[in-house]
Tab-separated table of C-alpha atoms in Angstrom:
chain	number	residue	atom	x	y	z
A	138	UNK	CA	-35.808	23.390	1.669
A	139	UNK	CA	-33.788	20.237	1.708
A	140	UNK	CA	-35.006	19.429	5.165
A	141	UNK	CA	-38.865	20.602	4.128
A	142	UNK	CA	-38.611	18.015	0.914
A	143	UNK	CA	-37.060	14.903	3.014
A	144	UNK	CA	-39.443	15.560	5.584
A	145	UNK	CA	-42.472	15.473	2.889
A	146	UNK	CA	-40.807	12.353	1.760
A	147	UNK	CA	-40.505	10.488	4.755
A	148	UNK	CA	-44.892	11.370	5.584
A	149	UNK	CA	-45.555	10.510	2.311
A	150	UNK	CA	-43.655	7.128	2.136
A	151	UNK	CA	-44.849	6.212	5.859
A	152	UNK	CA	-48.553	6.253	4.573
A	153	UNK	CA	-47.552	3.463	2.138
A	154	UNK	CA	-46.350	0.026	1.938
A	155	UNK	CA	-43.033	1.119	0.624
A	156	UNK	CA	-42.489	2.689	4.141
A	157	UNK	CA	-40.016	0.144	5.419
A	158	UNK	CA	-38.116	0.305	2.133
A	159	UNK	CA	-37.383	4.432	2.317
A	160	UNK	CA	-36.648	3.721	5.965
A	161	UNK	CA	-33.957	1.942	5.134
A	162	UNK	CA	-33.035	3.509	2.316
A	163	UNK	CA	-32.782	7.511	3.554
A	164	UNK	CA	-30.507	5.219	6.808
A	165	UNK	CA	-28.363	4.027	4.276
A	166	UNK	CA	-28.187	7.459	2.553
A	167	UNK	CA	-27.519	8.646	6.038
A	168	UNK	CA	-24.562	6.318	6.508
A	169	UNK	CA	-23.158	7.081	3.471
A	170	UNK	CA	-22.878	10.716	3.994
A	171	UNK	CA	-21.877	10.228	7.785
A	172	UNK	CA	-18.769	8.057	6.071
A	173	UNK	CA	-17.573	10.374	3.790
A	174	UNK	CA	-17.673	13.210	6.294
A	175	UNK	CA	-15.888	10.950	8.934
A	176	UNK	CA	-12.940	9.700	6.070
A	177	UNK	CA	-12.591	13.111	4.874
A	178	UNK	CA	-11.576	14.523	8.346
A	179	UNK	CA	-9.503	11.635	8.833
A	180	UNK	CA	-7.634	12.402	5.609
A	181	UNK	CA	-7.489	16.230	7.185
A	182	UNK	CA	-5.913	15.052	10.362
A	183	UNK	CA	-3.637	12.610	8.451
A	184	UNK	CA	-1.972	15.028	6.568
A	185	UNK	CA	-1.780	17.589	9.110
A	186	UNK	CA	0.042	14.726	11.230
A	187	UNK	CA	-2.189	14.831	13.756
A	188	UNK	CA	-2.239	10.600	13.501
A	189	UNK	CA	-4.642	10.110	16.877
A	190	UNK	CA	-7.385	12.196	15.734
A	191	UNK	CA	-6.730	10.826	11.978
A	192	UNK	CA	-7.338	7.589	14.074
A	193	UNK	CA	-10.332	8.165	15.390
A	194	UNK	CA	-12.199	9.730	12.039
A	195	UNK	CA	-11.532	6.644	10.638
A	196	UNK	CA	-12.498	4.286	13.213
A	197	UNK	CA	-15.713	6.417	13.341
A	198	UNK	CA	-16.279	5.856	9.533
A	199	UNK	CA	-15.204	2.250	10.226
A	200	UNK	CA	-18.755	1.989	13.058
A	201	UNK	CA	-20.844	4.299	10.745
A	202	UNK	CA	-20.426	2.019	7.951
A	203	UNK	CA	-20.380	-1.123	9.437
A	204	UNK	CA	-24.307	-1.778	9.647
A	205	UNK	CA	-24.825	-1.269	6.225
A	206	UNK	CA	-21.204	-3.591	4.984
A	207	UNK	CA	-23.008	-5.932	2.578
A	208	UNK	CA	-24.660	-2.218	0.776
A	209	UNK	CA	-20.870	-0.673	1.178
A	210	UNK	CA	-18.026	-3.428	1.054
A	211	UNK	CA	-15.663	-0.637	-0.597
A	212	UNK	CA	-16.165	1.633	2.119
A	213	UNK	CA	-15.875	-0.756	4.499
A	214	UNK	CA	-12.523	-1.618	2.958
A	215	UNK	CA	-11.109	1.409	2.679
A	216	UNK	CA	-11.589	2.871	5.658
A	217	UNK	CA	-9.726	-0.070	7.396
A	218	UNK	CA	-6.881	0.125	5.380
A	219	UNK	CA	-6.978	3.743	5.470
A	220	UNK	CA	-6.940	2.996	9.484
A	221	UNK	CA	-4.136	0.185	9.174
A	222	UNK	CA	-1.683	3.264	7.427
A	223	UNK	CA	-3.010	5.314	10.176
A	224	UNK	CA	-1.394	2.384	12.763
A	225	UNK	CA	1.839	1.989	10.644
A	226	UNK	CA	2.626	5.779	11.035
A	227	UNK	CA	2.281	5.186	14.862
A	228	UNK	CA	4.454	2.052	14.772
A	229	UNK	CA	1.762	-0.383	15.976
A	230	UNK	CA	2.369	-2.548	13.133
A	231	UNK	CA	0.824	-5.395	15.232
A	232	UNK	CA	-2.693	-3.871	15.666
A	233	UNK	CA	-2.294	-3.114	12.130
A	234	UNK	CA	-1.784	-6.394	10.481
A	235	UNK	CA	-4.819	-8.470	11.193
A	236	UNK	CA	-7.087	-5.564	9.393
A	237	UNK	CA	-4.482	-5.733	6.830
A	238	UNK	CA	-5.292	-9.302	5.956
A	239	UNK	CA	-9.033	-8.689	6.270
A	240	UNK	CA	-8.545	-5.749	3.766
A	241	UNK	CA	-7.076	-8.336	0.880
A	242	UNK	CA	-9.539	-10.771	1.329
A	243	UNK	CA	-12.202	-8.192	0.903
A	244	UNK	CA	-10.496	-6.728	-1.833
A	245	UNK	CA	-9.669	-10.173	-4.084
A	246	UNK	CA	-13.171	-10.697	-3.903
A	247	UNK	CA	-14.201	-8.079	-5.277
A	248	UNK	CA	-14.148	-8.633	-8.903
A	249	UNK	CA	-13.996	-4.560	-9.291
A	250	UNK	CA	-10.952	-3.959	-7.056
A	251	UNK	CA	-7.840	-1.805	-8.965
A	252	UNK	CA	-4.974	-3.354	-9.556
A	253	UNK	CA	-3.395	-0.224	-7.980
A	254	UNK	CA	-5.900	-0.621	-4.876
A	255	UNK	CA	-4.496	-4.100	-4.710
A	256	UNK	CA	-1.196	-3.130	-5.055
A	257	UNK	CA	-1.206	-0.637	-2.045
A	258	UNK	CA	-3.483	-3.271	0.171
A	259	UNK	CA	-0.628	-5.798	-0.629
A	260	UNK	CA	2.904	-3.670	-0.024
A	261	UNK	CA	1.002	-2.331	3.247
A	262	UNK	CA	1.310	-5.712	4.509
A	263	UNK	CA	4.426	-6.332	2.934
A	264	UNK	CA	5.805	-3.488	5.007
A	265	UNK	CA	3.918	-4.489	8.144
A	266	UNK	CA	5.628	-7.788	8.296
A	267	UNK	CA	8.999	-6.065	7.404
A	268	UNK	CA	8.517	-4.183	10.261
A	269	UNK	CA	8.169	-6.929	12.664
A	270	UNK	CA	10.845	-8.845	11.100
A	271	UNK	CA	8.853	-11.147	9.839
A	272	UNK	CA	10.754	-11.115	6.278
A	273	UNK	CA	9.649	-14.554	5.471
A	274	UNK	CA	5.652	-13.965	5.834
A	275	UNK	CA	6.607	-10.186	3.796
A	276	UNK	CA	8.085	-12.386	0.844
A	277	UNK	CA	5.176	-13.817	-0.639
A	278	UNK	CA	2.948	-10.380	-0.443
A	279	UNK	CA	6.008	-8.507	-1.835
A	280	UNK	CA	6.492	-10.747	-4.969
A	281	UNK	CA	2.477	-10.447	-5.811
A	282	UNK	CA	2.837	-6.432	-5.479
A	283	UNK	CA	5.435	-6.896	-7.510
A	284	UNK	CA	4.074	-8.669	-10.584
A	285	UNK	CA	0.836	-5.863	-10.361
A	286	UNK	CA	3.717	-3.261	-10.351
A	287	UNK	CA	5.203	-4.869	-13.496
A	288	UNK	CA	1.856	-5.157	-15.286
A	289	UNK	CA	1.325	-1.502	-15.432
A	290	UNK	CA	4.599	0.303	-15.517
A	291	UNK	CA	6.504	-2.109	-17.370
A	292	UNK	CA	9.531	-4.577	-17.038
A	293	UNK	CA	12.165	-1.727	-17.437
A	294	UNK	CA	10.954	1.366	-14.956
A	295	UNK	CA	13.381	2.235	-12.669
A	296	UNK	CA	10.092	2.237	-9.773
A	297	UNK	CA	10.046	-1.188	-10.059
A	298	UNK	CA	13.544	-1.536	-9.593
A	299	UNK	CA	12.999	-0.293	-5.690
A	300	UNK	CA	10.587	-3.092	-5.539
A	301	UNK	CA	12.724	-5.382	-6.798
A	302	UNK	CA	15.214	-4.406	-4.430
A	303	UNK	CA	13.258	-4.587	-1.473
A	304	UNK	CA	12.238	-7.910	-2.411
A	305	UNK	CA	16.309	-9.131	-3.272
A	306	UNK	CA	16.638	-7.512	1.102
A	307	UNK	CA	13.928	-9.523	1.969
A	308	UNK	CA	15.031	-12.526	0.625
A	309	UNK	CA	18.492	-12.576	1.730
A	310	UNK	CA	17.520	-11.596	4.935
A	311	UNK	CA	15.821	-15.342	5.240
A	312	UNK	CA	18.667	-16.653	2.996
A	313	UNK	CA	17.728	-17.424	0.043
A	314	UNK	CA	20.837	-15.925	-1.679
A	315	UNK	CA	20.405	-17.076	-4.784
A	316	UNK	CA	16.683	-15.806	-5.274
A	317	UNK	CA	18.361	-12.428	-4.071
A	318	UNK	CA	21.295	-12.457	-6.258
A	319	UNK	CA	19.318	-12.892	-9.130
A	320	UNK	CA	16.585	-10.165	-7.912
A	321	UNK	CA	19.762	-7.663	-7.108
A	322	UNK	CA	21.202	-8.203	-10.621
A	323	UNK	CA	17.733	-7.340	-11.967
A	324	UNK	CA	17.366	-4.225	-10.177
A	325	UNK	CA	20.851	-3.258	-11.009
A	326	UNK	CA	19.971	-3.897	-14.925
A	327	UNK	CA	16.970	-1.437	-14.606
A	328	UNK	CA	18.772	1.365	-13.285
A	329	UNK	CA	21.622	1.023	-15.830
A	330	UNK	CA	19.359	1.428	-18.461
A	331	UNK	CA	18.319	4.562	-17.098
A	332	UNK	CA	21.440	6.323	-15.213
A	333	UNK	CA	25.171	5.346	-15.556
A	334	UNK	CA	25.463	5.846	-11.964
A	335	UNK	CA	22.939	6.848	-9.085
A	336	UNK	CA	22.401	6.203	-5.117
A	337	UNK	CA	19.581	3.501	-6.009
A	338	UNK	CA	21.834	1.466	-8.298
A	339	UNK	CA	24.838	1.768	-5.595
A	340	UNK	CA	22.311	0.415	-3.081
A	341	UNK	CA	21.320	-2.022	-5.452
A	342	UNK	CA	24.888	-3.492	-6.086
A	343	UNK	CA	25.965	-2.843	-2.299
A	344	UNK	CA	23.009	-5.557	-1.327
A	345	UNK	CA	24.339	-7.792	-4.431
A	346	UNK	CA	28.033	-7.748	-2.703
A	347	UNK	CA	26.727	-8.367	0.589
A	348	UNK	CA	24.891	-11.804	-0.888
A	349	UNK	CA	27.631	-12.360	-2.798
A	350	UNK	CA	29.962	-12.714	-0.150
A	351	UNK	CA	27.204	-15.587	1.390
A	352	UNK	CA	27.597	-17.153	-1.373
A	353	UNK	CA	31.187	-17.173	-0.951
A	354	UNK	CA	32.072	-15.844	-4.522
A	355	UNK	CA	34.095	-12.945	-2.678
A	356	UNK	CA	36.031	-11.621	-5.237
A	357	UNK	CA	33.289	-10.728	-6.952
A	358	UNK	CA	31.729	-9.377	-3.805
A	359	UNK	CA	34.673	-6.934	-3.411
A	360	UNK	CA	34.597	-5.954	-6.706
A	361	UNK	CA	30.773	-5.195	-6.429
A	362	UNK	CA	31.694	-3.182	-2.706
A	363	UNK	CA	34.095	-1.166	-4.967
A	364	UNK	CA	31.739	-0.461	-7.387
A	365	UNK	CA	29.148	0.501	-5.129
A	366	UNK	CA	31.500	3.295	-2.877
A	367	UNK	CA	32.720	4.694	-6.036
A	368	UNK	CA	28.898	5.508	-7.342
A	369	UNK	CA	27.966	6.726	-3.891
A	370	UNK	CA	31.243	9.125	-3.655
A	371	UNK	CA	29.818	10.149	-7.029
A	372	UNK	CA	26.415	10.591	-6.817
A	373	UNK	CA	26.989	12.160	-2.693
A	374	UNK	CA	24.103	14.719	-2.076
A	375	UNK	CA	21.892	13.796	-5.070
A	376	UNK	CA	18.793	12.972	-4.183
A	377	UNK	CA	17.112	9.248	-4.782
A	378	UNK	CA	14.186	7.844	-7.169
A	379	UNK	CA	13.001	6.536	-3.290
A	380	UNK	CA	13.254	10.365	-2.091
A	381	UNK	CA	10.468	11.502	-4.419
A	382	UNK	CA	8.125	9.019	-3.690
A	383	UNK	CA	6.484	10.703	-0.542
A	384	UNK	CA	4.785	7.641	1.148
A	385	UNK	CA	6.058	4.020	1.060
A	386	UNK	CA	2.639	3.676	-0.598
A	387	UNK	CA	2.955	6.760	-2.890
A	388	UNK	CA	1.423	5.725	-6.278
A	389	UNK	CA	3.610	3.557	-8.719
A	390	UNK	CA	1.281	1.918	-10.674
A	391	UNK	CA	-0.690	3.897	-13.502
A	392	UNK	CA	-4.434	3.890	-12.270
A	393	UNK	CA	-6.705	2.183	-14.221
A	394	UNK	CA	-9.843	3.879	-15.853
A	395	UNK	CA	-12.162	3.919	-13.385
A	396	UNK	CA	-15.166	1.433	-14.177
């Protein structure tokens, strides 16, 4: 019946001067289904782990779409950064970072974009330069995850706390100890709040010792190194905030209403 009615549409429409129109309206319906079929099985194969076939779904919704970009930015978008986390699981992080950049742009101007699409768009780079040791170029796209992060979930949570910390290894990994000190202490103030002692706060002063040390204030470096082995002999086999966050891109931030 659903083939009968489109048909019946398509004769009809071709006998009137709205013909071009439904033609390319019924090929952008077309693409549109094609797409979600395509990203669906790509999601399939992701999760199953089957990453080369997950790569190919989505390379397939990237060509089905592509025609029709200025009708489907978001599509267009997502699909290529659903392809770029596709690349990071297979380590190519340098086929993966030029669609990475193309996926911001697209994204900051798009006056609809979630901050928590946003957010994920931006640490995916973030890690894509880590990966390549390219800490300083990760820096920048780190620190503006970071403030969306902070906008939703608050100044206190202990999830931005791992961000925080990545961003303190980042920096003093280029050497700017004192940004890092000052980002470690931070980190280390969240998770007091919430735990006297855990393996994310040891972490958290065992990077502030290490910077500490550069700094060359090194008794309070050793102090810190003490504190940190005594909370990790403490807290041995307990499990981190980090372990139940399944994906470096699991969701922090609290999703907006959708518009």
């Amino acid at each position: 019946m659903k083939m009968l009615l489109r048909t019946g549409l398509g004769l009809f429409l071709a006998a009137t001067p709205l013909a071009s129109w439904a033609g390319d309206f019924l090929a952008e319906s077309d693409a549109a289904g094609a797409w979600q079929y395509y990203n669906n099985m790509g999601w399939h194969a992701f999760y199953d782990g089957d990453m080369d076939l997950a790569r190919d779904r989505f390379a397939k919704a990237i060509e089905t779409v592509r025609p029709y970009e200025k009708k489907f930015p978001r599509l267009m978008s997502r699909s290529c950064h659903d392809l770029t986390r596709v690349l990071c699981a297979k380590k190519r992080y340098a086929d993966a970072e030029p669609m990475a950049k193309w996926v911001i742009e697209a994204r900051e101007h798009d006056a609809w974009t979630r901050d928590d699409v946003m957010f994920d768009s931006l640490y995916l780079l973030a890690v894509i330069h880590r990966e390549q040791h390219h800490e300083a170029d990760a820096v920048p796209v780190l620190r503006k995850a970071m403030a969306i992060e902070e906008k939703h979930v608050g100044p206190s949570d202990a999830r931005l706390a791992l961000t925080i910390k990545e961003l303190a290894d980042l920096e003093a990994k280029i050497g700017d100890y004192q940004e890092a000190e000052a980002h470690y202490r931070r980190a280390i103030h969240i998770h007091k709040r919430h735990a006297a002692t855990n393996l994310d706060l040891a972490e958290a002063i065992g990077g502030r010792a290490d910077v500490l040390e550069r700094l060359g204030r090194v008794a309070d470096a050793r102090a810190a190194q003490a504190e940190a082995e005594t909370i990790r002999d403490e807290c041995a086999g307990e499990p981190r905030l980090a372990d139940h966050l399944t994906t470096p891109l699991a969701a922090r931030v609290v999703r907006p209403a959708t518009r």
